Coordinates of C-alpha atoms in Angstrom, one line a residue:
X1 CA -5.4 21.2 2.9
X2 CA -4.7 18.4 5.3
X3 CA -1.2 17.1 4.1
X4 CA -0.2 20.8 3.4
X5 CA 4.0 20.9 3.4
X6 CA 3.6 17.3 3.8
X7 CA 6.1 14.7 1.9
X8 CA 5.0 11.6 0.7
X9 CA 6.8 8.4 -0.9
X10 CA 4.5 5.8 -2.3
X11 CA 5.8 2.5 -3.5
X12 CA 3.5 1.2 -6.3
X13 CA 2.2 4.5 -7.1
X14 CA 2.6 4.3 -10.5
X15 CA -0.7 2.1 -10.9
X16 CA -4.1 1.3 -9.0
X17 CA -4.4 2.1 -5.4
X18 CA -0.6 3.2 -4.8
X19 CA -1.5 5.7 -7.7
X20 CA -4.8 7.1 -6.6
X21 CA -3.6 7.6 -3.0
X22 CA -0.5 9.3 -4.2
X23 CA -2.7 11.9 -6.5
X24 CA -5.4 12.1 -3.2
X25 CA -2.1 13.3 -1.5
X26 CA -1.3 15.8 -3.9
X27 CA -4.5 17.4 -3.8
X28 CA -4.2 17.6 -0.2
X29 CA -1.0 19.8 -0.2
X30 CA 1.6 17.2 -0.3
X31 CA 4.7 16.5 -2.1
X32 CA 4.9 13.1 -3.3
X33 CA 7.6 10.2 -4.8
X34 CA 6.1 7.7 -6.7
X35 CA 8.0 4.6 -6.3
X36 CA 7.6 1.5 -9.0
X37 CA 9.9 -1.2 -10.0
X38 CA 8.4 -1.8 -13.7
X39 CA 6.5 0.7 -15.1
X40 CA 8.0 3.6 -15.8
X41 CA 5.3 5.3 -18.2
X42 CA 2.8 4.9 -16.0
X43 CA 4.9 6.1 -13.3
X44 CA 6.0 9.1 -15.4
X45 CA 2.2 9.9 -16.0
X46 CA 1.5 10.1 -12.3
X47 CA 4.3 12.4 -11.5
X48 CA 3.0 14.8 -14.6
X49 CA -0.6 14.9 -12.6
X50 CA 0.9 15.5 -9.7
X51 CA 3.1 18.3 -10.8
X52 CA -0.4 19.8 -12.4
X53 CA -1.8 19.8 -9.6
X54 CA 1.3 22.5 -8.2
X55 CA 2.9 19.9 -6.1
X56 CA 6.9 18.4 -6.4
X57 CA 6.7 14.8 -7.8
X58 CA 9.6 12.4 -9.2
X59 CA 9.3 8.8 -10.0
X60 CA 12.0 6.9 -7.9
X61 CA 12.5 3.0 -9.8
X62 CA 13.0 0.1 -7.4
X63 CA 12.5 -3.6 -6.1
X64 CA 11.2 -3.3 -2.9
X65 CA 12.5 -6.5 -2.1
X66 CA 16.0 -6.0 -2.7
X67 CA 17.4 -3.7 0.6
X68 CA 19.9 -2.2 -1.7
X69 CA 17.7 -0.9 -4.0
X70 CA 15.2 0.0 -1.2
X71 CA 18.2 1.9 1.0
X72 CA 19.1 4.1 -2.5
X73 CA 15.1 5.0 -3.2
X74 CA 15.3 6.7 0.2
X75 CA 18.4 8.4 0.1
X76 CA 17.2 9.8 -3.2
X77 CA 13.5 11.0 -1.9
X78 CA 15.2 12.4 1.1
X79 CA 17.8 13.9 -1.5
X80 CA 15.2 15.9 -3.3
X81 CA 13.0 16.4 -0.3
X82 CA 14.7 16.7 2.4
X83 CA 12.9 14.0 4.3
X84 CA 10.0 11.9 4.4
X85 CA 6.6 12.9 6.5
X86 CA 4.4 10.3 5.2
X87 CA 5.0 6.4 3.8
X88 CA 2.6 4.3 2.0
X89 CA 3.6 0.8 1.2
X90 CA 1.3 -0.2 -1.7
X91 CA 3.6 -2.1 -3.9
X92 CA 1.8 -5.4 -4.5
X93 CA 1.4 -8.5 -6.2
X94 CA -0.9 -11.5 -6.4
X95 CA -1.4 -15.1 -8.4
X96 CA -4.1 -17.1 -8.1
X97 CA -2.8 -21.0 -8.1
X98 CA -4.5 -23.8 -6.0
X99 CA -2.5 -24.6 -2.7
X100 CA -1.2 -27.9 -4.2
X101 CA 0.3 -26.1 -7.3
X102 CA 2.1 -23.2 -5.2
X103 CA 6.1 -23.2 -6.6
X104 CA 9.0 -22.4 -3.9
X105 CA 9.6 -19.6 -7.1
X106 CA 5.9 -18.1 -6.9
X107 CA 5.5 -18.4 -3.1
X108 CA 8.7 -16.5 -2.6
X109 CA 8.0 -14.0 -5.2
X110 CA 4.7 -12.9 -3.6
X111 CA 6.2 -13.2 0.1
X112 CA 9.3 -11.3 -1.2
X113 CA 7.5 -8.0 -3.0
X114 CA 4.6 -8.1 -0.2
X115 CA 5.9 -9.0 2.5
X116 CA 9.7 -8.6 2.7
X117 CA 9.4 -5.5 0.9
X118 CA 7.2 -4.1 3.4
X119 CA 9.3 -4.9 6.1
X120 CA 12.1 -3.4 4.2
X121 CA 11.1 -0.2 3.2
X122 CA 9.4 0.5 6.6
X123 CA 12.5 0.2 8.6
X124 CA 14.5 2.0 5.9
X125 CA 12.0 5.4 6.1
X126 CA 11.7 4.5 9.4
X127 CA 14.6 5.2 10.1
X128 CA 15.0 8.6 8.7
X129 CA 11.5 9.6 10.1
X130 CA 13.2 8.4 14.0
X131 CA 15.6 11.4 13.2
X132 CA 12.2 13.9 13.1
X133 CA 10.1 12.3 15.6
X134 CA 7.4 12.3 13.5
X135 CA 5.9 10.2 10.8
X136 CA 3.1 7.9 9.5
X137 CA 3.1 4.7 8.1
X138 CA 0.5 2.7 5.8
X139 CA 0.1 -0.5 5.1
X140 CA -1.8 -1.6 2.0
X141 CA -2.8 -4.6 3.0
X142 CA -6.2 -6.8 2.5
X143 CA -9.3 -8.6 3.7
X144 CA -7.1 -12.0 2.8
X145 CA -5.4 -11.0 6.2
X146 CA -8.4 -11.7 8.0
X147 CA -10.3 -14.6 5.6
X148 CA -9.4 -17.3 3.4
X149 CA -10.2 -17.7 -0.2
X150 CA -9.4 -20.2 -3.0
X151 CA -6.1 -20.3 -4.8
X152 CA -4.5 -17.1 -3.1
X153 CA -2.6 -18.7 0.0
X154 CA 0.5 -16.9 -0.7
X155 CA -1.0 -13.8 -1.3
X156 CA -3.0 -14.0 1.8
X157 CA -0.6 -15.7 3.9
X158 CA 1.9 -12.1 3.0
X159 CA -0.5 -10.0 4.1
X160 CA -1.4 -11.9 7.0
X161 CA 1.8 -10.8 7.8
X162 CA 1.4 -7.6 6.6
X163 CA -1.2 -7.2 9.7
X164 CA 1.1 -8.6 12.3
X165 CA 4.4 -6.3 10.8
X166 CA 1.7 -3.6 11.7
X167 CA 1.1 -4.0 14.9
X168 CA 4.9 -4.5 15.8
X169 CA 6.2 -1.7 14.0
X170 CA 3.0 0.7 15.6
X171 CA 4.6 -1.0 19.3
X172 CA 8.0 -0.3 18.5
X173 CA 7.6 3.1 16.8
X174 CA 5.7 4.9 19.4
X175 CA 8.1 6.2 20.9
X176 CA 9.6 8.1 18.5
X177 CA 6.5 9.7 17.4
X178 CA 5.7 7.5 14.3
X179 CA 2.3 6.0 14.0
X180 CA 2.0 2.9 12.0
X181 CA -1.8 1.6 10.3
X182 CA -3.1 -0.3 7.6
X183 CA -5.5 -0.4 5.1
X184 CA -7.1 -3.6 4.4
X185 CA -9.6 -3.5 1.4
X186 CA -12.1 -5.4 -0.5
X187 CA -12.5 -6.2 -3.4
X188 CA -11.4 -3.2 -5.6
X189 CA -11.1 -3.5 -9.0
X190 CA -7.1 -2.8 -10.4
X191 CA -5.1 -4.1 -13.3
X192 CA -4.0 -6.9 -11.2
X193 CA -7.5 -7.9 -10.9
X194 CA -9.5 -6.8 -13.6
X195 CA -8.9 -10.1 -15.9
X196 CA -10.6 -12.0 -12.9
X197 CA -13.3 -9.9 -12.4
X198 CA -14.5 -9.7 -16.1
X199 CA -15.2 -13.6 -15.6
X200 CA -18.6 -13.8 -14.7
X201 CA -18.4 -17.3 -12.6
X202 CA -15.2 -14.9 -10.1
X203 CA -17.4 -11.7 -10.8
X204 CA -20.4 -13.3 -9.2
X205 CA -19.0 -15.5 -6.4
X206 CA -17.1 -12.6 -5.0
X207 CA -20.1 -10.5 -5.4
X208 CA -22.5 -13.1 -3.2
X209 CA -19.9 -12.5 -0.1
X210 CA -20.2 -8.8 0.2
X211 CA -23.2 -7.4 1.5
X212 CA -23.1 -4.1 -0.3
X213 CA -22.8 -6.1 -3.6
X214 CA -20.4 -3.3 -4.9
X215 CA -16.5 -4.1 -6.4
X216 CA -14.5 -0.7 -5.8
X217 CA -12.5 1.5 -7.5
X218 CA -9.1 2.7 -6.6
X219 CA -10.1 5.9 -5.5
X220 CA -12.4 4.5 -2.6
X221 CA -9.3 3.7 -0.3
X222 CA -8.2 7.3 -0.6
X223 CA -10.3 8.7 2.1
X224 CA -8.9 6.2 4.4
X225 CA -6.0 7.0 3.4
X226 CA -6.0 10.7 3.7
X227 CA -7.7 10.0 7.1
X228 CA -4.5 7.6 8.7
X229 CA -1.9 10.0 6.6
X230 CA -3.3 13.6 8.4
X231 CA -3.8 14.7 12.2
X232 CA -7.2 13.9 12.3
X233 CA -6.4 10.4 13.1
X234 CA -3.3 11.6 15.6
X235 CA -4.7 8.7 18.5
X236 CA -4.8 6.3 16.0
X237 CA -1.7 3.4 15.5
X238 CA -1.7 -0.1 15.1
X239 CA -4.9 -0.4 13.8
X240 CA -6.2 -1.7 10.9
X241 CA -9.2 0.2 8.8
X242 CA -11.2 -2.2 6.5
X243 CA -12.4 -0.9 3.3
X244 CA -14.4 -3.7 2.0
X245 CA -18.3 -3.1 1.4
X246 CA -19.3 -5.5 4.6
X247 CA -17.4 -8.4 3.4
X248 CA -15.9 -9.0 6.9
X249 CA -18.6 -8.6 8.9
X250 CA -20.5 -11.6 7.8

């Protein structure tokens, strides 16, 4: 198995694409943490089928915006682990609300949990990964980094900077033996997403921009995933690997 003796902390794991990566990881041999700030069922859930699967799992609560609650999630996973091979930041989330109608509250809300949180909970593990000289990093972030769309500027203007935390992180990291990617899908269906899709007007506008005319699933990210989390992909950092049915390339 790839991630074999591997540990793994996940922030939104409890739901979508945080989830199906951190359940990919288990099957692959590694221990995982499934962070989330509000739901604790699902989260609870995750850890049970993780724990089926013969692997350690706890669910570890907390805002990933808030550096406190950040600095305590890690001492805890390293607590019960011993330390942390392998970081996914998936914790996400996204409103849709034309450009003029944007609040100082929502914009900061979205740039906060994607953005700040990100750059919070990287450093943090970061920093405990520096102590190893080893580690990998991924970034959940999107095809918004790269295009615009309507009524998601503050969404796409986080992980816009999602992109360029990356690539600064993957420079600075090097060094110490830490490689740093991201993961930028499509469109992929997920509870934060599925109310818009089942509108057939979104559903078929989104569907005329990519080329394989498919919506994914969660699990579709999970080989990329698996790919930037093992050796296999031990020359690659600072990079960004687009899961997105061709809707880039045109």
């Amino acid at each position: 198995m790839r991630l074999q003796g591997k540990v793994a902390l996940v922030t939104g794991g409890s739901r979508g694409m945080g989830r199906a990566i951190a359940l990919g990881f288990a099957q692959e041999g590694a221990d995982v943490a499934v962070s989330y700030r509000s739901h604790a069922d699902e989260a609870g859930s995750a850890v049970k089928e993780i724990q089926g699967l013969g692997r350690r799992a706890i669910a570890v609560e907390a805002d990933v915006a808030s550096a406190s609650e950040v600095s305590a999630m890690v001492e805890r996973v390293v607590a019960e682990f011993g330390r942390i091979d392998i970081l996914v930041n998936s914790a996400g989330i996204l409103s849709r609300t034309p450009f003029l109608e944007i609040t100082e509250a929502e914009w900061d809300a979205i740039l906060d949990t994607n953005l700040k949180g990100c750059f919070l909970v990287t450093q943090a593990v970061a920093r405990e990964m520096v102590k190893r000289r080893s580690g990998v990093i991924i970034n959940m972030s999107s095809i918004g980094q790269q295009v615009a769309g309507p009524n998601v500027t503050a969404y796409n203007t986080s992980k816009g900077g999602v992109a360029q935390l990356t690539r600064q992180a993957a420079l600075e990291l090097v060094d110490h033996g830490i490689r740093v990617n991201a993961i930028c899908p499509g469109l992929i269906e997920t509870d934060m997403n599925r109310r818009d899709i089942a509108q057939k007007e979104f559903r078929a506008r989104r569907l005329a921009s990519i080329p394989m005319k498919l919506i994914g699933k969660p699990e579709d990210v999970v080989g990329a995933a698996l790919f930037l989390a093992s050796d296999e992909s031990r020359l690659v950092t600072g990079t960004h690997l687009f899961v997105d049915a061709g809707a880039t390339m045109i």
